[in-house]
Short mmCIF file of C-alpha atoms in Angstrom, two decimals:
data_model
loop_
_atom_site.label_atom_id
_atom_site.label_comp_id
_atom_site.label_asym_id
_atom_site.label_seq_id
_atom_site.Cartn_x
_atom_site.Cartn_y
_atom_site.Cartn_z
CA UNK U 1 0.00 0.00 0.00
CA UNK U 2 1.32 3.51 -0.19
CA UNK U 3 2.00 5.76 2.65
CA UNK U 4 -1.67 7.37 1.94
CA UNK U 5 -3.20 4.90 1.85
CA UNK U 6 -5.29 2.46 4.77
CA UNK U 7 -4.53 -1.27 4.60
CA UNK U 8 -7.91 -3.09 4.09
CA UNK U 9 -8.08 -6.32 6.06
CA UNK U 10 -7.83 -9.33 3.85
CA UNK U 11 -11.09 -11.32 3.37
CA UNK U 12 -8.81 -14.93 4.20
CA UNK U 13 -9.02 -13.40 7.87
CA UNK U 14 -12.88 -13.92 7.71
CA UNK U 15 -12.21 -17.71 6.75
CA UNK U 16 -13.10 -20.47 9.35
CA UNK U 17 -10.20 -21.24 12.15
CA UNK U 18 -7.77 -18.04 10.14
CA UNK U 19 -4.99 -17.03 12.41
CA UNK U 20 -3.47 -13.34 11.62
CA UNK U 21 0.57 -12.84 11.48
CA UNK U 22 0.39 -9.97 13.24
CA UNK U 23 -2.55 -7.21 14.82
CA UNK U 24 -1.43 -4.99 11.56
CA UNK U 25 -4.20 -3.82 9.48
CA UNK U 26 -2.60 -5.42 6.20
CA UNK U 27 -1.94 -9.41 8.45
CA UNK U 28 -2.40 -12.08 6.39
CA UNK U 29 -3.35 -15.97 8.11
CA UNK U 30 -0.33 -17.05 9.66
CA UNK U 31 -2.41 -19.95 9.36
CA UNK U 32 -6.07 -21.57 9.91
CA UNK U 33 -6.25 -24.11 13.03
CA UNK U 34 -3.86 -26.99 11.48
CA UNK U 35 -0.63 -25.48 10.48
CA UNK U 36 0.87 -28.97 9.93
CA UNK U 37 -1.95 -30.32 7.79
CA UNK U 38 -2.23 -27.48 5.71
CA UNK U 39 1.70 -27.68 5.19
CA UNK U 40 1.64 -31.26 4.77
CA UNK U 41 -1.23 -30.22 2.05
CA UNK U 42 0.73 -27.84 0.55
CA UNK U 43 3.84 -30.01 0.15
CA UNK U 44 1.71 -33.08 -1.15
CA UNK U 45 0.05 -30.28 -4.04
CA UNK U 46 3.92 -29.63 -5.08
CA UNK U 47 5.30 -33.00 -4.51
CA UNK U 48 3.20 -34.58 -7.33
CA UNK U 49 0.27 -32.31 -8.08
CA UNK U 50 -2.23 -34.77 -7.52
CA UNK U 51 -4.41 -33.41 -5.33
CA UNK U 52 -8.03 -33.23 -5.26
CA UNK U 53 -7.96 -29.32 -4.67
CA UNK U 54 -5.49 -26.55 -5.26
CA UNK U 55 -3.66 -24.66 -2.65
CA UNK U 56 -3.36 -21.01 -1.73
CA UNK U 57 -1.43 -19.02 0.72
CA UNK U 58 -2.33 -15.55 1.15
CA UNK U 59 0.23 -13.16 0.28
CA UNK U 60 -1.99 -9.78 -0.23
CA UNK U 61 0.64 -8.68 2.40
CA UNK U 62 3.48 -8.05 -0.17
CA UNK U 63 4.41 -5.59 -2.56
CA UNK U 64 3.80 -4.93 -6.13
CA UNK U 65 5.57 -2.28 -8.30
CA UNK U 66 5.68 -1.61 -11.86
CA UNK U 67 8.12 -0.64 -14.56
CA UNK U 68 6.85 0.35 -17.64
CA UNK U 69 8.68 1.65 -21.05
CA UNK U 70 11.35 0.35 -23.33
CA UNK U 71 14.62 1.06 -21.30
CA UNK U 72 12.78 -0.48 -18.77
CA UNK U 73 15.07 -4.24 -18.64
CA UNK U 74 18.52 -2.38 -19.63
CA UNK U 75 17.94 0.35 -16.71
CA UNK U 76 17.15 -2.34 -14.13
CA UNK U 77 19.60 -4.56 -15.21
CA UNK U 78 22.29 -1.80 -14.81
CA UNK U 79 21.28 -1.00 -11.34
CA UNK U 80 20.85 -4.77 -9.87
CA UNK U 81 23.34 -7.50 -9.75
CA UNK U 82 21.30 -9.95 -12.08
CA UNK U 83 21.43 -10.30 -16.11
CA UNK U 84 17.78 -9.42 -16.83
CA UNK U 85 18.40 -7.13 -19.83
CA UNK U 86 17.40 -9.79 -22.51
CA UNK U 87 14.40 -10.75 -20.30
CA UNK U 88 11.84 -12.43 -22.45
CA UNK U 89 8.00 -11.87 -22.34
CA UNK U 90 6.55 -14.15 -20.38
CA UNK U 91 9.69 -14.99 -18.42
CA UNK U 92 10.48 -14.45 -14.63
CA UNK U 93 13.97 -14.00 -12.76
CA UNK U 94 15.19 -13.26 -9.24
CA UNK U 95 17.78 -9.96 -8.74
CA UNK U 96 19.08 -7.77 -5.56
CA UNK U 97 19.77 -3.96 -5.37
CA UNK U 98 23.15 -3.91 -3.53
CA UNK U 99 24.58 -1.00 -1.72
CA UNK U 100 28.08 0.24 -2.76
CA UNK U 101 29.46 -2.05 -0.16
CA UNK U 102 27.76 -4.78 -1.93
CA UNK U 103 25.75 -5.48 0.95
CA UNK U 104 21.97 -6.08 0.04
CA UNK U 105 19.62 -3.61 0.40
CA UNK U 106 16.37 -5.00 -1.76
CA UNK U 107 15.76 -8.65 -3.17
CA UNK U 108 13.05 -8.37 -6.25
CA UNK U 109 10.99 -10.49 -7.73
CA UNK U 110 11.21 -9.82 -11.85
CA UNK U 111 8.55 -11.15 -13.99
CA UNK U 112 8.39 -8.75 -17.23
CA UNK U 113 5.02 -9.35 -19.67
CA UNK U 114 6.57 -7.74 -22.69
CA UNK U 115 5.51 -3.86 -22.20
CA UNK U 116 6.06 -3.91 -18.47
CA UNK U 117 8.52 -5.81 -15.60
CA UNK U 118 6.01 -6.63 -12.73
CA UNK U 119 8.17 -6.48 -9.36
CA UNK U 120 7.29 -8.54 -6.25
CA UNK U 121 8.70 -7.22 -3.65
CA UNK U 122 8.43 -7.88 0.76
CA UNK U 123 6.07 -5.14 2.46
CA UNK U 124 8.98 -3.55 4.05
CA UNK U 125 11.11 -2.46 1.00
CA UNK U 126 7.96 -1.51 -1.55
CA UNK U 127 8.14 2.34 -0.54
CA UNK U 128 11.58 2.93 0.25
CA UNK U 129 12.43 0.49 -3.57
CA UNK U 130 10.04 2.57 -5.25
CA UNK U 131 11.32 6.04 -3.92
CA UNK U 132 15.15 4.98 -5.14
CA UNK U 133 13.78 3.81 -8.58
CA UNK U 134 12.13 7.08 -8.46
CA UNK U 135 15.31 9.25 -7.64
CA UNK U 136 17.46 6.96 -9.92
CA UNK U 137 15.20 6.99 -13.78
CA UNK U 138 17.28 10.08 -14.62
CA UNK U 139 16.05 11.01 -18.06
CA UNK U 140 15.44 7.37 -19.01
CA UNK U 141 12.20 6.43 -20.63
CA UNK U 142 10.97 4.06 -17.77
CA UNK U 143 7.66 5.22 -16.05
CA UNK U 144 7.53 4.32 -12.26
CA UNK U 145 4.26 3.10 -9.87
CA UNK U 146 3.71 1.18 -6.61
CA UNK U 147 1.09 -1.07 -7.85
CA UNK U 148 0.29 -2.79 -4.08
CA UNK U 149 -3.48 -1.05 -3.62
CA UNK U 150 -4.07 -2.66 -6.97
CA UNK U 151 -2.78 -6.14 -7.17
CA UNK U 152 -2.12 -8.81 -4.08
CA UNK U 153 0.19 -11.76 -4.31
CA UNK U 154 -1.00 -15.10 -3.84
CA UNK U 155 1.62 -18.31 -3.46
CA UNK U 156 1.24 -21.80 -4.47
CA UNK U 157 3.58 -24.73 -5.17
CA UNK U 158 3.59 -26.37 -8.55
CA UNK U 159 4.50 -30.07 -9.45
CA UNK U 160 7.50 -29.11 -11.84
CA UNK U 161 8.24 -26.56 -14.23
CA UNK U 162 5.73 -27.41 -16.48
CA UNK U 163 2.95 -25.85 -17.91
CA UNK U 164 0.64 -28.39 -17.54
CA UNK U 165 1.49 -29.20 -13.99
CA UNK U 166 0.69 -25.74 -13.30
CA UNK U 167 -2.19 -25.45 -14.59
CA UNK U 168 -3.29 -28.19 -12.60
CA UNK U 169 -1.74 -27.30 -9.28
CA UNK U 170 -3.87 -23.88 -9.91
CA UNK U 171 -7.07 -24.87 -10.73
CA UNK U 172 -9.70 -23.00 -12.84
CA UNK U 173 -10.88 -20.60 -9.60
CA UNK U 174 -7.54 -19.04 -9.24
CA UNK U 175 -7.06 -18.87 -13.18
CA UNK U 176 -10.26 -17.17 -13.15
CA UNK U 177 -9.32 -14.19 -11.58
CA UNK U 178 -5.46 -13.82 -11.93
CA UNK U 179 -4.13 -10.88 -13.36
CA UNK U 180 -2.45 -10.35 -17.16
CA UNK U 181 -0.76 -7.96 -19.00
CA UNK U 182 -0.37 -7.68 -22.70
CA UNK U 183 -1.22 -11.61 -22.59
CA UNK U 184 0.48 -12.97 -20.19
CA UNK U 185 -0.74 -14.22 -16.51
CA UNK U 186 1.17 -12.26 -13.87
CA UNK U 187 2.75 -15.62 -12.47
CA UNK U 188 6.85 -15.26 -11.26
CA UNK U 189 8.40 -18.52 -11.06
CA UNK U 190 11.11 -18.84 -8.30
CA UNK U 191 14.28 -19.98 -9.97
CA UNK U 192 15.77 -21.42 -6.76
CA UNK U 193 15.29 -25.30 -7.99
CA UNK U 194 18.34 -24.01 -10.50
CA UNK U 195 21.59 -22.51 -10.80
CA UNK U 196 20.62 -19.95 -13.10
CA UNK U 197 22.92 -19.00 -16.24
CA UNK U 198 26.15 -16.58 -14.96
CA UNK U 199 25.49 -18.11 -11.06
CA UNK U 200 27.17 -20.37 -9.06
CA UNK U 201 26.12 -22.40 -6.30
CA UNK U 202 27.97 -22.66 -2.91
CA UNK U 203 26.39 -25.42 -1.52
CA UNK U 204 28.59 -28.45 -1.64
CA UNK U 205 25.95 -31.20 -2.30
CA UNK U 206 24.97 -33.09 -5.34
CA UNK U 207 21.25 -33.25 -4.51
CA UNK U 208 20.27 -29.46 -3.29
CA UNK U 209 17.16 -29.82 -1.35
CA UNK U 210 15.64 -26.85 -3.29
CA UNK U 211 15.58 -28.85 -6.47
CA UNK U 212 11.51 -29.66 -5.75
CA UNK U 213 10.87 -26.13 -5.09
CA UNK U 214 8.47 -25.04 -7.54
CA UNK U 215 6.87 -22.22 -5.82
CA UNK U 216 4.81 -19.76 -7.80
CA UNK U 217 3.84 -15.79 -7.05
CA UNK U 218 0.19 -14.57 -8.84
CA UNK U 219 -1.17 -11.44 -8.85
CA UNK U 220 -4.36 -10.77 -8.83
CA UNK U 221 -6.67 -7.78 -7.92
CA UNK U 222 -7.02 -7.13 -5.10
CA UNK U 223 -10.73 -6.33 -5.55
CA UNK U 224 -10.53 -10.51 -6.36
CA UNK U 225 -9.91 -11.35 -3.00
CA UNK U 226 -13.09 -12.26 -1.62
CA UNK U 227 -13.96 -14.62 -4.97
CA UNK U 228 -10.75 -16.41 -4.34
CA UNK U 229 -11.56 -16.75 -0.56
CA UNK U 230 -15.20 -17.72 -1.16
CA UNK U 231 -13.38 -20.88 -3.54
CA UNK U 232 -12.07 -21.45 -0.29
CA UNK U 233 -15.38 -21.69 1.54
CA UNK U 234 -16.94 -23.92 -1.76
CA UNK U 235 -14.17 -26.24 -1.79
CA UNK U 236 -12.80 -25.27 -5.46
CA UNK U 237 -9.63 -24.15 -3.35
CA UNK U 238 -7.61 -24.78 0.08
CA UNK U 239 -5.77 -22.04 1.80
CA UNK U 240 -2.37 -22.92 3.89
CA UNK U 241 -1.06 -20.42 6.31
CA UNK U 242 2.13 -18.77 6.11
CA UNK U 243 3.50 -20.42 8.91
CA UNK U 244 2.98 -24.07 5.89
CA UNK U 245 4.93 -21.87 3.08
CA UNK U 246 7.77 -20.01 5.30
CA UNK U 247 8.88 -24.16 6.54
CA UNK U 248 8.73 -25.62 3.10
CA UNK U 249 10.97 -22.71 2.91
CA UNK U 250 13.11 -23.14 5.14
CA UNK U 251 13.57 -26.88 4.10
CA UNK U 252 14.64 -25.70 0.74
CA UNK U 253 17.20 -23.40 1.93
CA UNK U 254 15.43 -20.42 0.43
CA UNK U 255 16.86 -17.00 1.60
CA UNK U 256 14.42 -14.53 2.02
CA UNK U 257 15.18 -10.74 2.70
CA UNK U 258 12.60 -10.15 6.12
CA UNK U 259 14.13 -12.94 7.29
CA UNK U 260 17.85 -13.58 6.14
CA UNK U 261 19.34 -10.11 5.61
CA UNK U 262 20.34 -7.81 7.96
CA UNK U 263 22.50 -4.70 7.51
CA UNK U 264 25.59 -6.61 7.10
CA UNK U 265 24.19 -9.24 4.52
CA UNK U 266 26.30 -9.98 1.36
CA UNK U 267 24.84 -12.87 -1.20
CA UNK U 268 27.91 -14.95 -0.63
CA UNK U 269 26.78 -15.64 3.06
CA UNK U 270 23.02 -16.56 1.92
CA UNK U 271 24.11 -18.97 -1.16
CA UNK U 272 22.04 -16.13 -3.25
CA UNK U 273 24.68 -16.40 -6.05
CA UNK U 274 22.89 -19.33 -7.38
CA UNK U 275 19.67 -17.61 -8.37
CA UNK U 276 20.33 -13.52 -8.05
CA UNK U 277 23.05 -13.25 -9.12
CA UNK U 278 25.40 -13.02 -12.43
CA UNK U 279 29.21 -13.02 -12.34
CA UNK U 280 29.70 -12.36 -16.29
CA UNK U 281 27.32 -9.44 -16.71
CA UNK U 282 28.28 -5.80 -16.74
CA UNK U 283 29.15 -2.84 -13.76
CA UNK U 284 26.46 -2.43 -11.61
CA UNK U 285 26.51 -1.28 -8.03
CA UNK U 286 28.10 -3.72 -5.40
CA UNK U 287 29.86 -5.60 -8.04
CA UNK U 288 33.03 -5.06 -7.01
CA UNK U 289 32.49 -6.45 -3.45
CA UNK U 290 30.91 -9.74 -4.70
CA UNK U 291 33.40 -10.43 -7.50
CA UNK U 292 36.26 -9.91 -4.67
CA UNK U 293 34.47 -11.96 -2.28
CA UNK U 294 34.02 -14.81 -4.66
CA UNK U 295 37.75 -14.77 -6.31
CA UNK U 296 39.64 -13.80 -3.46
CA UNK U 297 37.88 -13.81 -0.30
CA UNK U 298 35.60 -15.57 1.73
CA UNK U 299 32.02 -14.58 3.18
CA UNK U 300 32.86 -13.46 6.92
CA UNK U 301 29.42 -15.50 7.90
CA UNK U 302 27.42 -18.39 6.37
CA UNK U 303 24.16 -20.05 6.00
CA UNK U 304 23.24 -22.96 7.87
CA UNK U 305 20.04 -25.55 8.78
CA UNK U 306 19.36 -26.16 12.04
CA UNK U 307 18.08 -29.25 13.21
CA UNK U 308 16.71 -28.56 16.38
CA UNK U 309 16.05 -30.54 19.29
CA UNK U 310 11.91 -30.68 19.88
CA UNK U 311 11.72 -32.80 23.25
CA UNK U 312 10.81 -29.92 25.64
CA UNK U 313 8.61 -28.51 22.64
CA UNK U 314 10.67 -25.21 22.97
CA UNK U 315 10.98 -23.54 19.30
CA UNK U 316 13.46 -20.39 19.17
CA UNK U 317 12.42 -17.40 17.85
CA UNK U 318 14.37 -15.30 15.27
CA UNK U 319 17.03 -12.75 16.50
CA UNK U 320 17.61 -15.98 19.18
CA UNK U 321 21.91 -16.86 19.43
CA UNK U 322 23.42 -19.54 18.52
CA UNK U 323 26.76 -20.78 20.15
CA UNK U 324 28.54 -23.91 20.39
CA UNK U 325 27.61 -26.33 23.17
CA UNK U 326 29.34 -24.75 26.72
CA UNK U 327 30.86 -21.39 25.19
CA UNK U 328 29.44 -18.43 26.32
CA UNK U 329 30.53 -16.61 22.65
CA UNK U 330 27.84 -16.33 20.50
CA UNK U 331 28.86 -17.91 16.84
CA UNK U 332 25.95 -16.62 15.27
CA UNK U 333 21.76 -15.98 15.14
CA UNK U 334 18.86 -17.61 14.05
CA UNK U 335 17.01 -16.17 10.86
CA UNK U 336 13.59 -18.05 10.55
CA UNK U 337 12.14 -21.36 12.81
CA UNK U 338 9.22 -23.66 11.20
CA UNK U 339 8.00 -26.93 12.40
CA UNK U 340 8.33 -29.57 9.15
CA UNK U 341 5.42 -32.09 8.66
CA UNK U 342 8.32 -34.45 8.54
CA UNK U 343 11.48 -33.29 10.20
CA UNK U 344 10.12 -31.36 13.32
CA UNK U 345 11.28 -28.38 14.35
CA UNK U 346 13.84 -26.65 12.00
CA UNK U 347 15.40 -23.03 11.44
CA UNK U 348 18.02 -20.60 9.54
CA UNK U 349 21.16 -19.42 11.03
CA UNK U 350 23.66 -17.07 9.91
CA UNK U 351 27.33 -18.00 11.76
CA UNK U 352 30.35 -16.96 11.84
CA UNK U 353 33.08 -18.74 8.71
CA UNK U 354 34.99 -20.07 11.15
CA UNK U 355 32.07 -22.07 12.81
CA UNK U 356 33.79 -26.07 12.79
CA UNK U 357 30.97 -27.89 10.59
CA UNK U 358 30.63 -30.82 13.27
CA UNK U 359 30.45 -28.35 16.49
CA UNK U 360 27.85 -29.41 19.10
CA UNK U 361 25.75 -25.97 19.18
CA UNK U 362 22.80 -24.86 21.27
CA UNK U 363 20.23 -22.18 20.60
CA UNK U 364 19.67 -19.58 23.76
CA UNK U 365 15.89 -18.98 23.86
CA UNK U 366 13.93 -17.20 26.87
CA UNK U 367 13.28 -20.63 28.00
CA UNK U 368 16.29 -22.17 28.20
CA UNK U 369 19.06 -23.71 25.86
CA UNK U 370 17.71 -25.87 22.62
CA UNK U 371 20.33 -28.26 21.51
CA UNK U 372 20.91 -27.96 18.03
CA UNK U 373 22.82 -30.19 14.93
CA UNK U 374 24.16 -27.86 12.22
CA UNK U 375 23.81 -29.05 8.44
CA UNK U 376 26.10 -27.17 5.69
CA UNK U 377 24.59 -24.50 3.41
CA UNK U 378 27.90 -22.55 2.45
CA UNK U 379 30.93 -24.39 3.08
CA UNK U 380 33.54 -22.27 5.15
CA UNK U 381 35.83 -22.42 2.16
CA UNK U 382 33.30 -20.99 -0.38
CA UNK U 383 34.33 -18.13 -2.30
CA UNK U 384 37.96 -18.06 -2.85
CA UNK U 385 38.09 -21.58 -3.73
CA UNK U 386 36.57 -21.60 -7.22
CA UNK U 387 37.27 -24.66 -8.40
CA UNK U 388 36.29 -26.58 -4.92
CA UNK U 389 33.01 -24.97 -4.84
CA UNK U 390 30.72 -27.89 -6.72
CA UNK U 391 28.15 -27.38 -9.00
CA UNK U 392 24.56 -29.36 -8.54
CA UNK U 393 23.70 -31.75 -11.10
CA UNK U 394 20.34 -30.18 -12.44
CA UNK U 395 21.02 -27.58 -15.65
CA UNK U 396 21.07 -24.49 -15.93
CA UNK U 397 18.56 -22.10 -16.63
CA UNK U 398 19.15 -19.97 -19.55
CA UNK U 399 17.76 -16.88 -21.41
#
């Protein structure tokens, strides 16, 4: 929304058992009495797309902002550290506005329909993103507009990158109402399940655990709401809470900026190279910091999953330390905490390089230590060490 404008509350609040994020006027369900059915739900409609009903999470809480005119690709892909200057219609990709430090300051969500590049953006950044695209067109022939009291976001999971397994994970009652421009649905595809063209991927493994991670942004209007949510109430649709999308999430090793960045954040440390990032392409702000990090440095901190202990059904909260078992040094904090349908209770952590990979840790919550097992996003030895940084076996995404 902008600044002028009042939040109106969205109509998946009024839905049977709905559980707001927050008190905020603009709170979206966190989720709706069963947070682990409706995850296990959601993870069953992108596992194999063969369920009976499609799933929905309520996004209307994010940010929308438009870019129209013909410099519109070559001026954003100047400014952000991703190659999105041949950008086809139709096609989506994933980019970050660094500061001059190289430190992120916006992650954006591209999907451009020809005549216009749709950004999706977290609440937080849409006015402060929109103001420095503002202050930044110069005498370019882009026109500007925070789109958010138009169009909300809705997430879902599809079966694979396919078409037709889209199609079906959506369902006619969300097709019915999502948004287009110049003939194309306003659907972003993540492309987290790849290493896109010009990235590279710092996590050592051969099977990344994002590879099944087909999750889907669509805008709609926002005037569409209560149709979609009245699906819900007929049956044509299920809704999942956020609290089901942010753990299939966090399973996948998906960075997101409320959650993974703070003021200090470089991509290195997040293993955001492998989606927002391109090495090849030309100057743009921050590039100098991640091309020295990568050749001849290390990230200072690193990503990690947390597998946390559940007996005394204590979960952490973010902002919560994490140290090794008996020191009194902090080695890092926690980023985001779910509870997986499958693996119980599991977070993000950013910690320190130097962090041993095997160390015994513990997370410090107001109730007490949680013993936690670390397991490896970035490597301690990423960056510098090109050639020992492995690439996954699943090809490349090109354009």
């Amino acid at each position: 929304m902008t600044a002028s404008e009042t939040p109106t509350r969205s109509p998946f609040l009024a839905l049977p058992g709905a559980v707001a994020t927050s008190e905020a006027a603009d709170a979206v369900p966190a989720h709706y009495g069963n947070p682990i059915g409706e995850q296990r739900m959601l993870d069953a409609a992108g596992a194999a797309g063969s369920v009976s009903v499609p799933v929905v999470v309520d996004l209307s809480d994010r940010g929308v902002i438009s870019v129209g005119g013909p410099d519109r690709l070559s001026w954003l892909d100047s400014v952000t550290s991703q190659s999105i200057r041949a950008l086809q219609a139709g096609e989506s990709a994933e980019t970050l506005l660094l500061g001059a430090n190289g430190r992120i300051e916006h992650a954006i969500r591209v999907f451009d329909d020809g005549e216009t590049a749709w950004l999706l953006v977290d609440a937080s950044e849409t006015a402060e993103l929109e103001a420095w695209l503002q202050r930044m067109r110069f005498m370019l022939r882009v026109e500007i507009a925070d789109r958010t009291a138009e169009f909300a976001t809705v997430g879902w999971l599809a079966a694979s990158s396919s078409d037709s397994d889209a199609e079906r994970s959506t369902g006619p009652a969300l097709a019915a109402v999502a948004a287009a421009g110049n003939g194309h649905e306003l659907t972003w595809r993540d492309p987290w399940p790849e290493v896109v063209a010009g990235g590279v991927q710092y996590a050592q493994v051969d099977a990344h655990p994002g590879a099944a991670w087909f999750w889907r942004e669509t805008l709609v209007p926002r005037a569409s709401l209560p149709e979609l949510a009245d699906a819900v109430r007929t049956g044509e649709l299920a809704a999942a809470g956020l609290l089901a999308a942010e753990a299939l999430r966090i399973a996948a090793w998906r960075p997101r900026l409320s959650t993974e960045v703070d003021e200090r954040s470089i991509p290195h440390e997040l293993d955001w190279m492998r989606s927002a990032v391109h090495l090849n392409k030309g100057c743009y702000r921050g590039q100098e910091t991640v091309a020295k990090v990568h050749n001849l440095g290390h990230p200072p901190r690193r990503l990690v999953l947390l597998q946390l202990d559940g007996s005394d059904a204590v979960l952490p909260a973010a902002g919560d330390e994490v140290a090794v078992a008996g020191d009194e040094a902090a080695a890092g904090h926690v980023t985001s905490v779910g509870i997986h349908h499958e693996w119980g209770p599991i977070a993000l952590a950013v910690v320190k390089r130097q962090l041993p990979v095997d160390a015994a840790l513990v997370v410090r919550t107001s109730q007490g230590e949680v013993a936690a097992t670390a397991e490896t996003i970035v490597s301690p030895d990423a960056g510098a060490a090109v050639g020992r940084v492995r690439l996954p076996k699943l090809g490349a995404r090109t354009r």
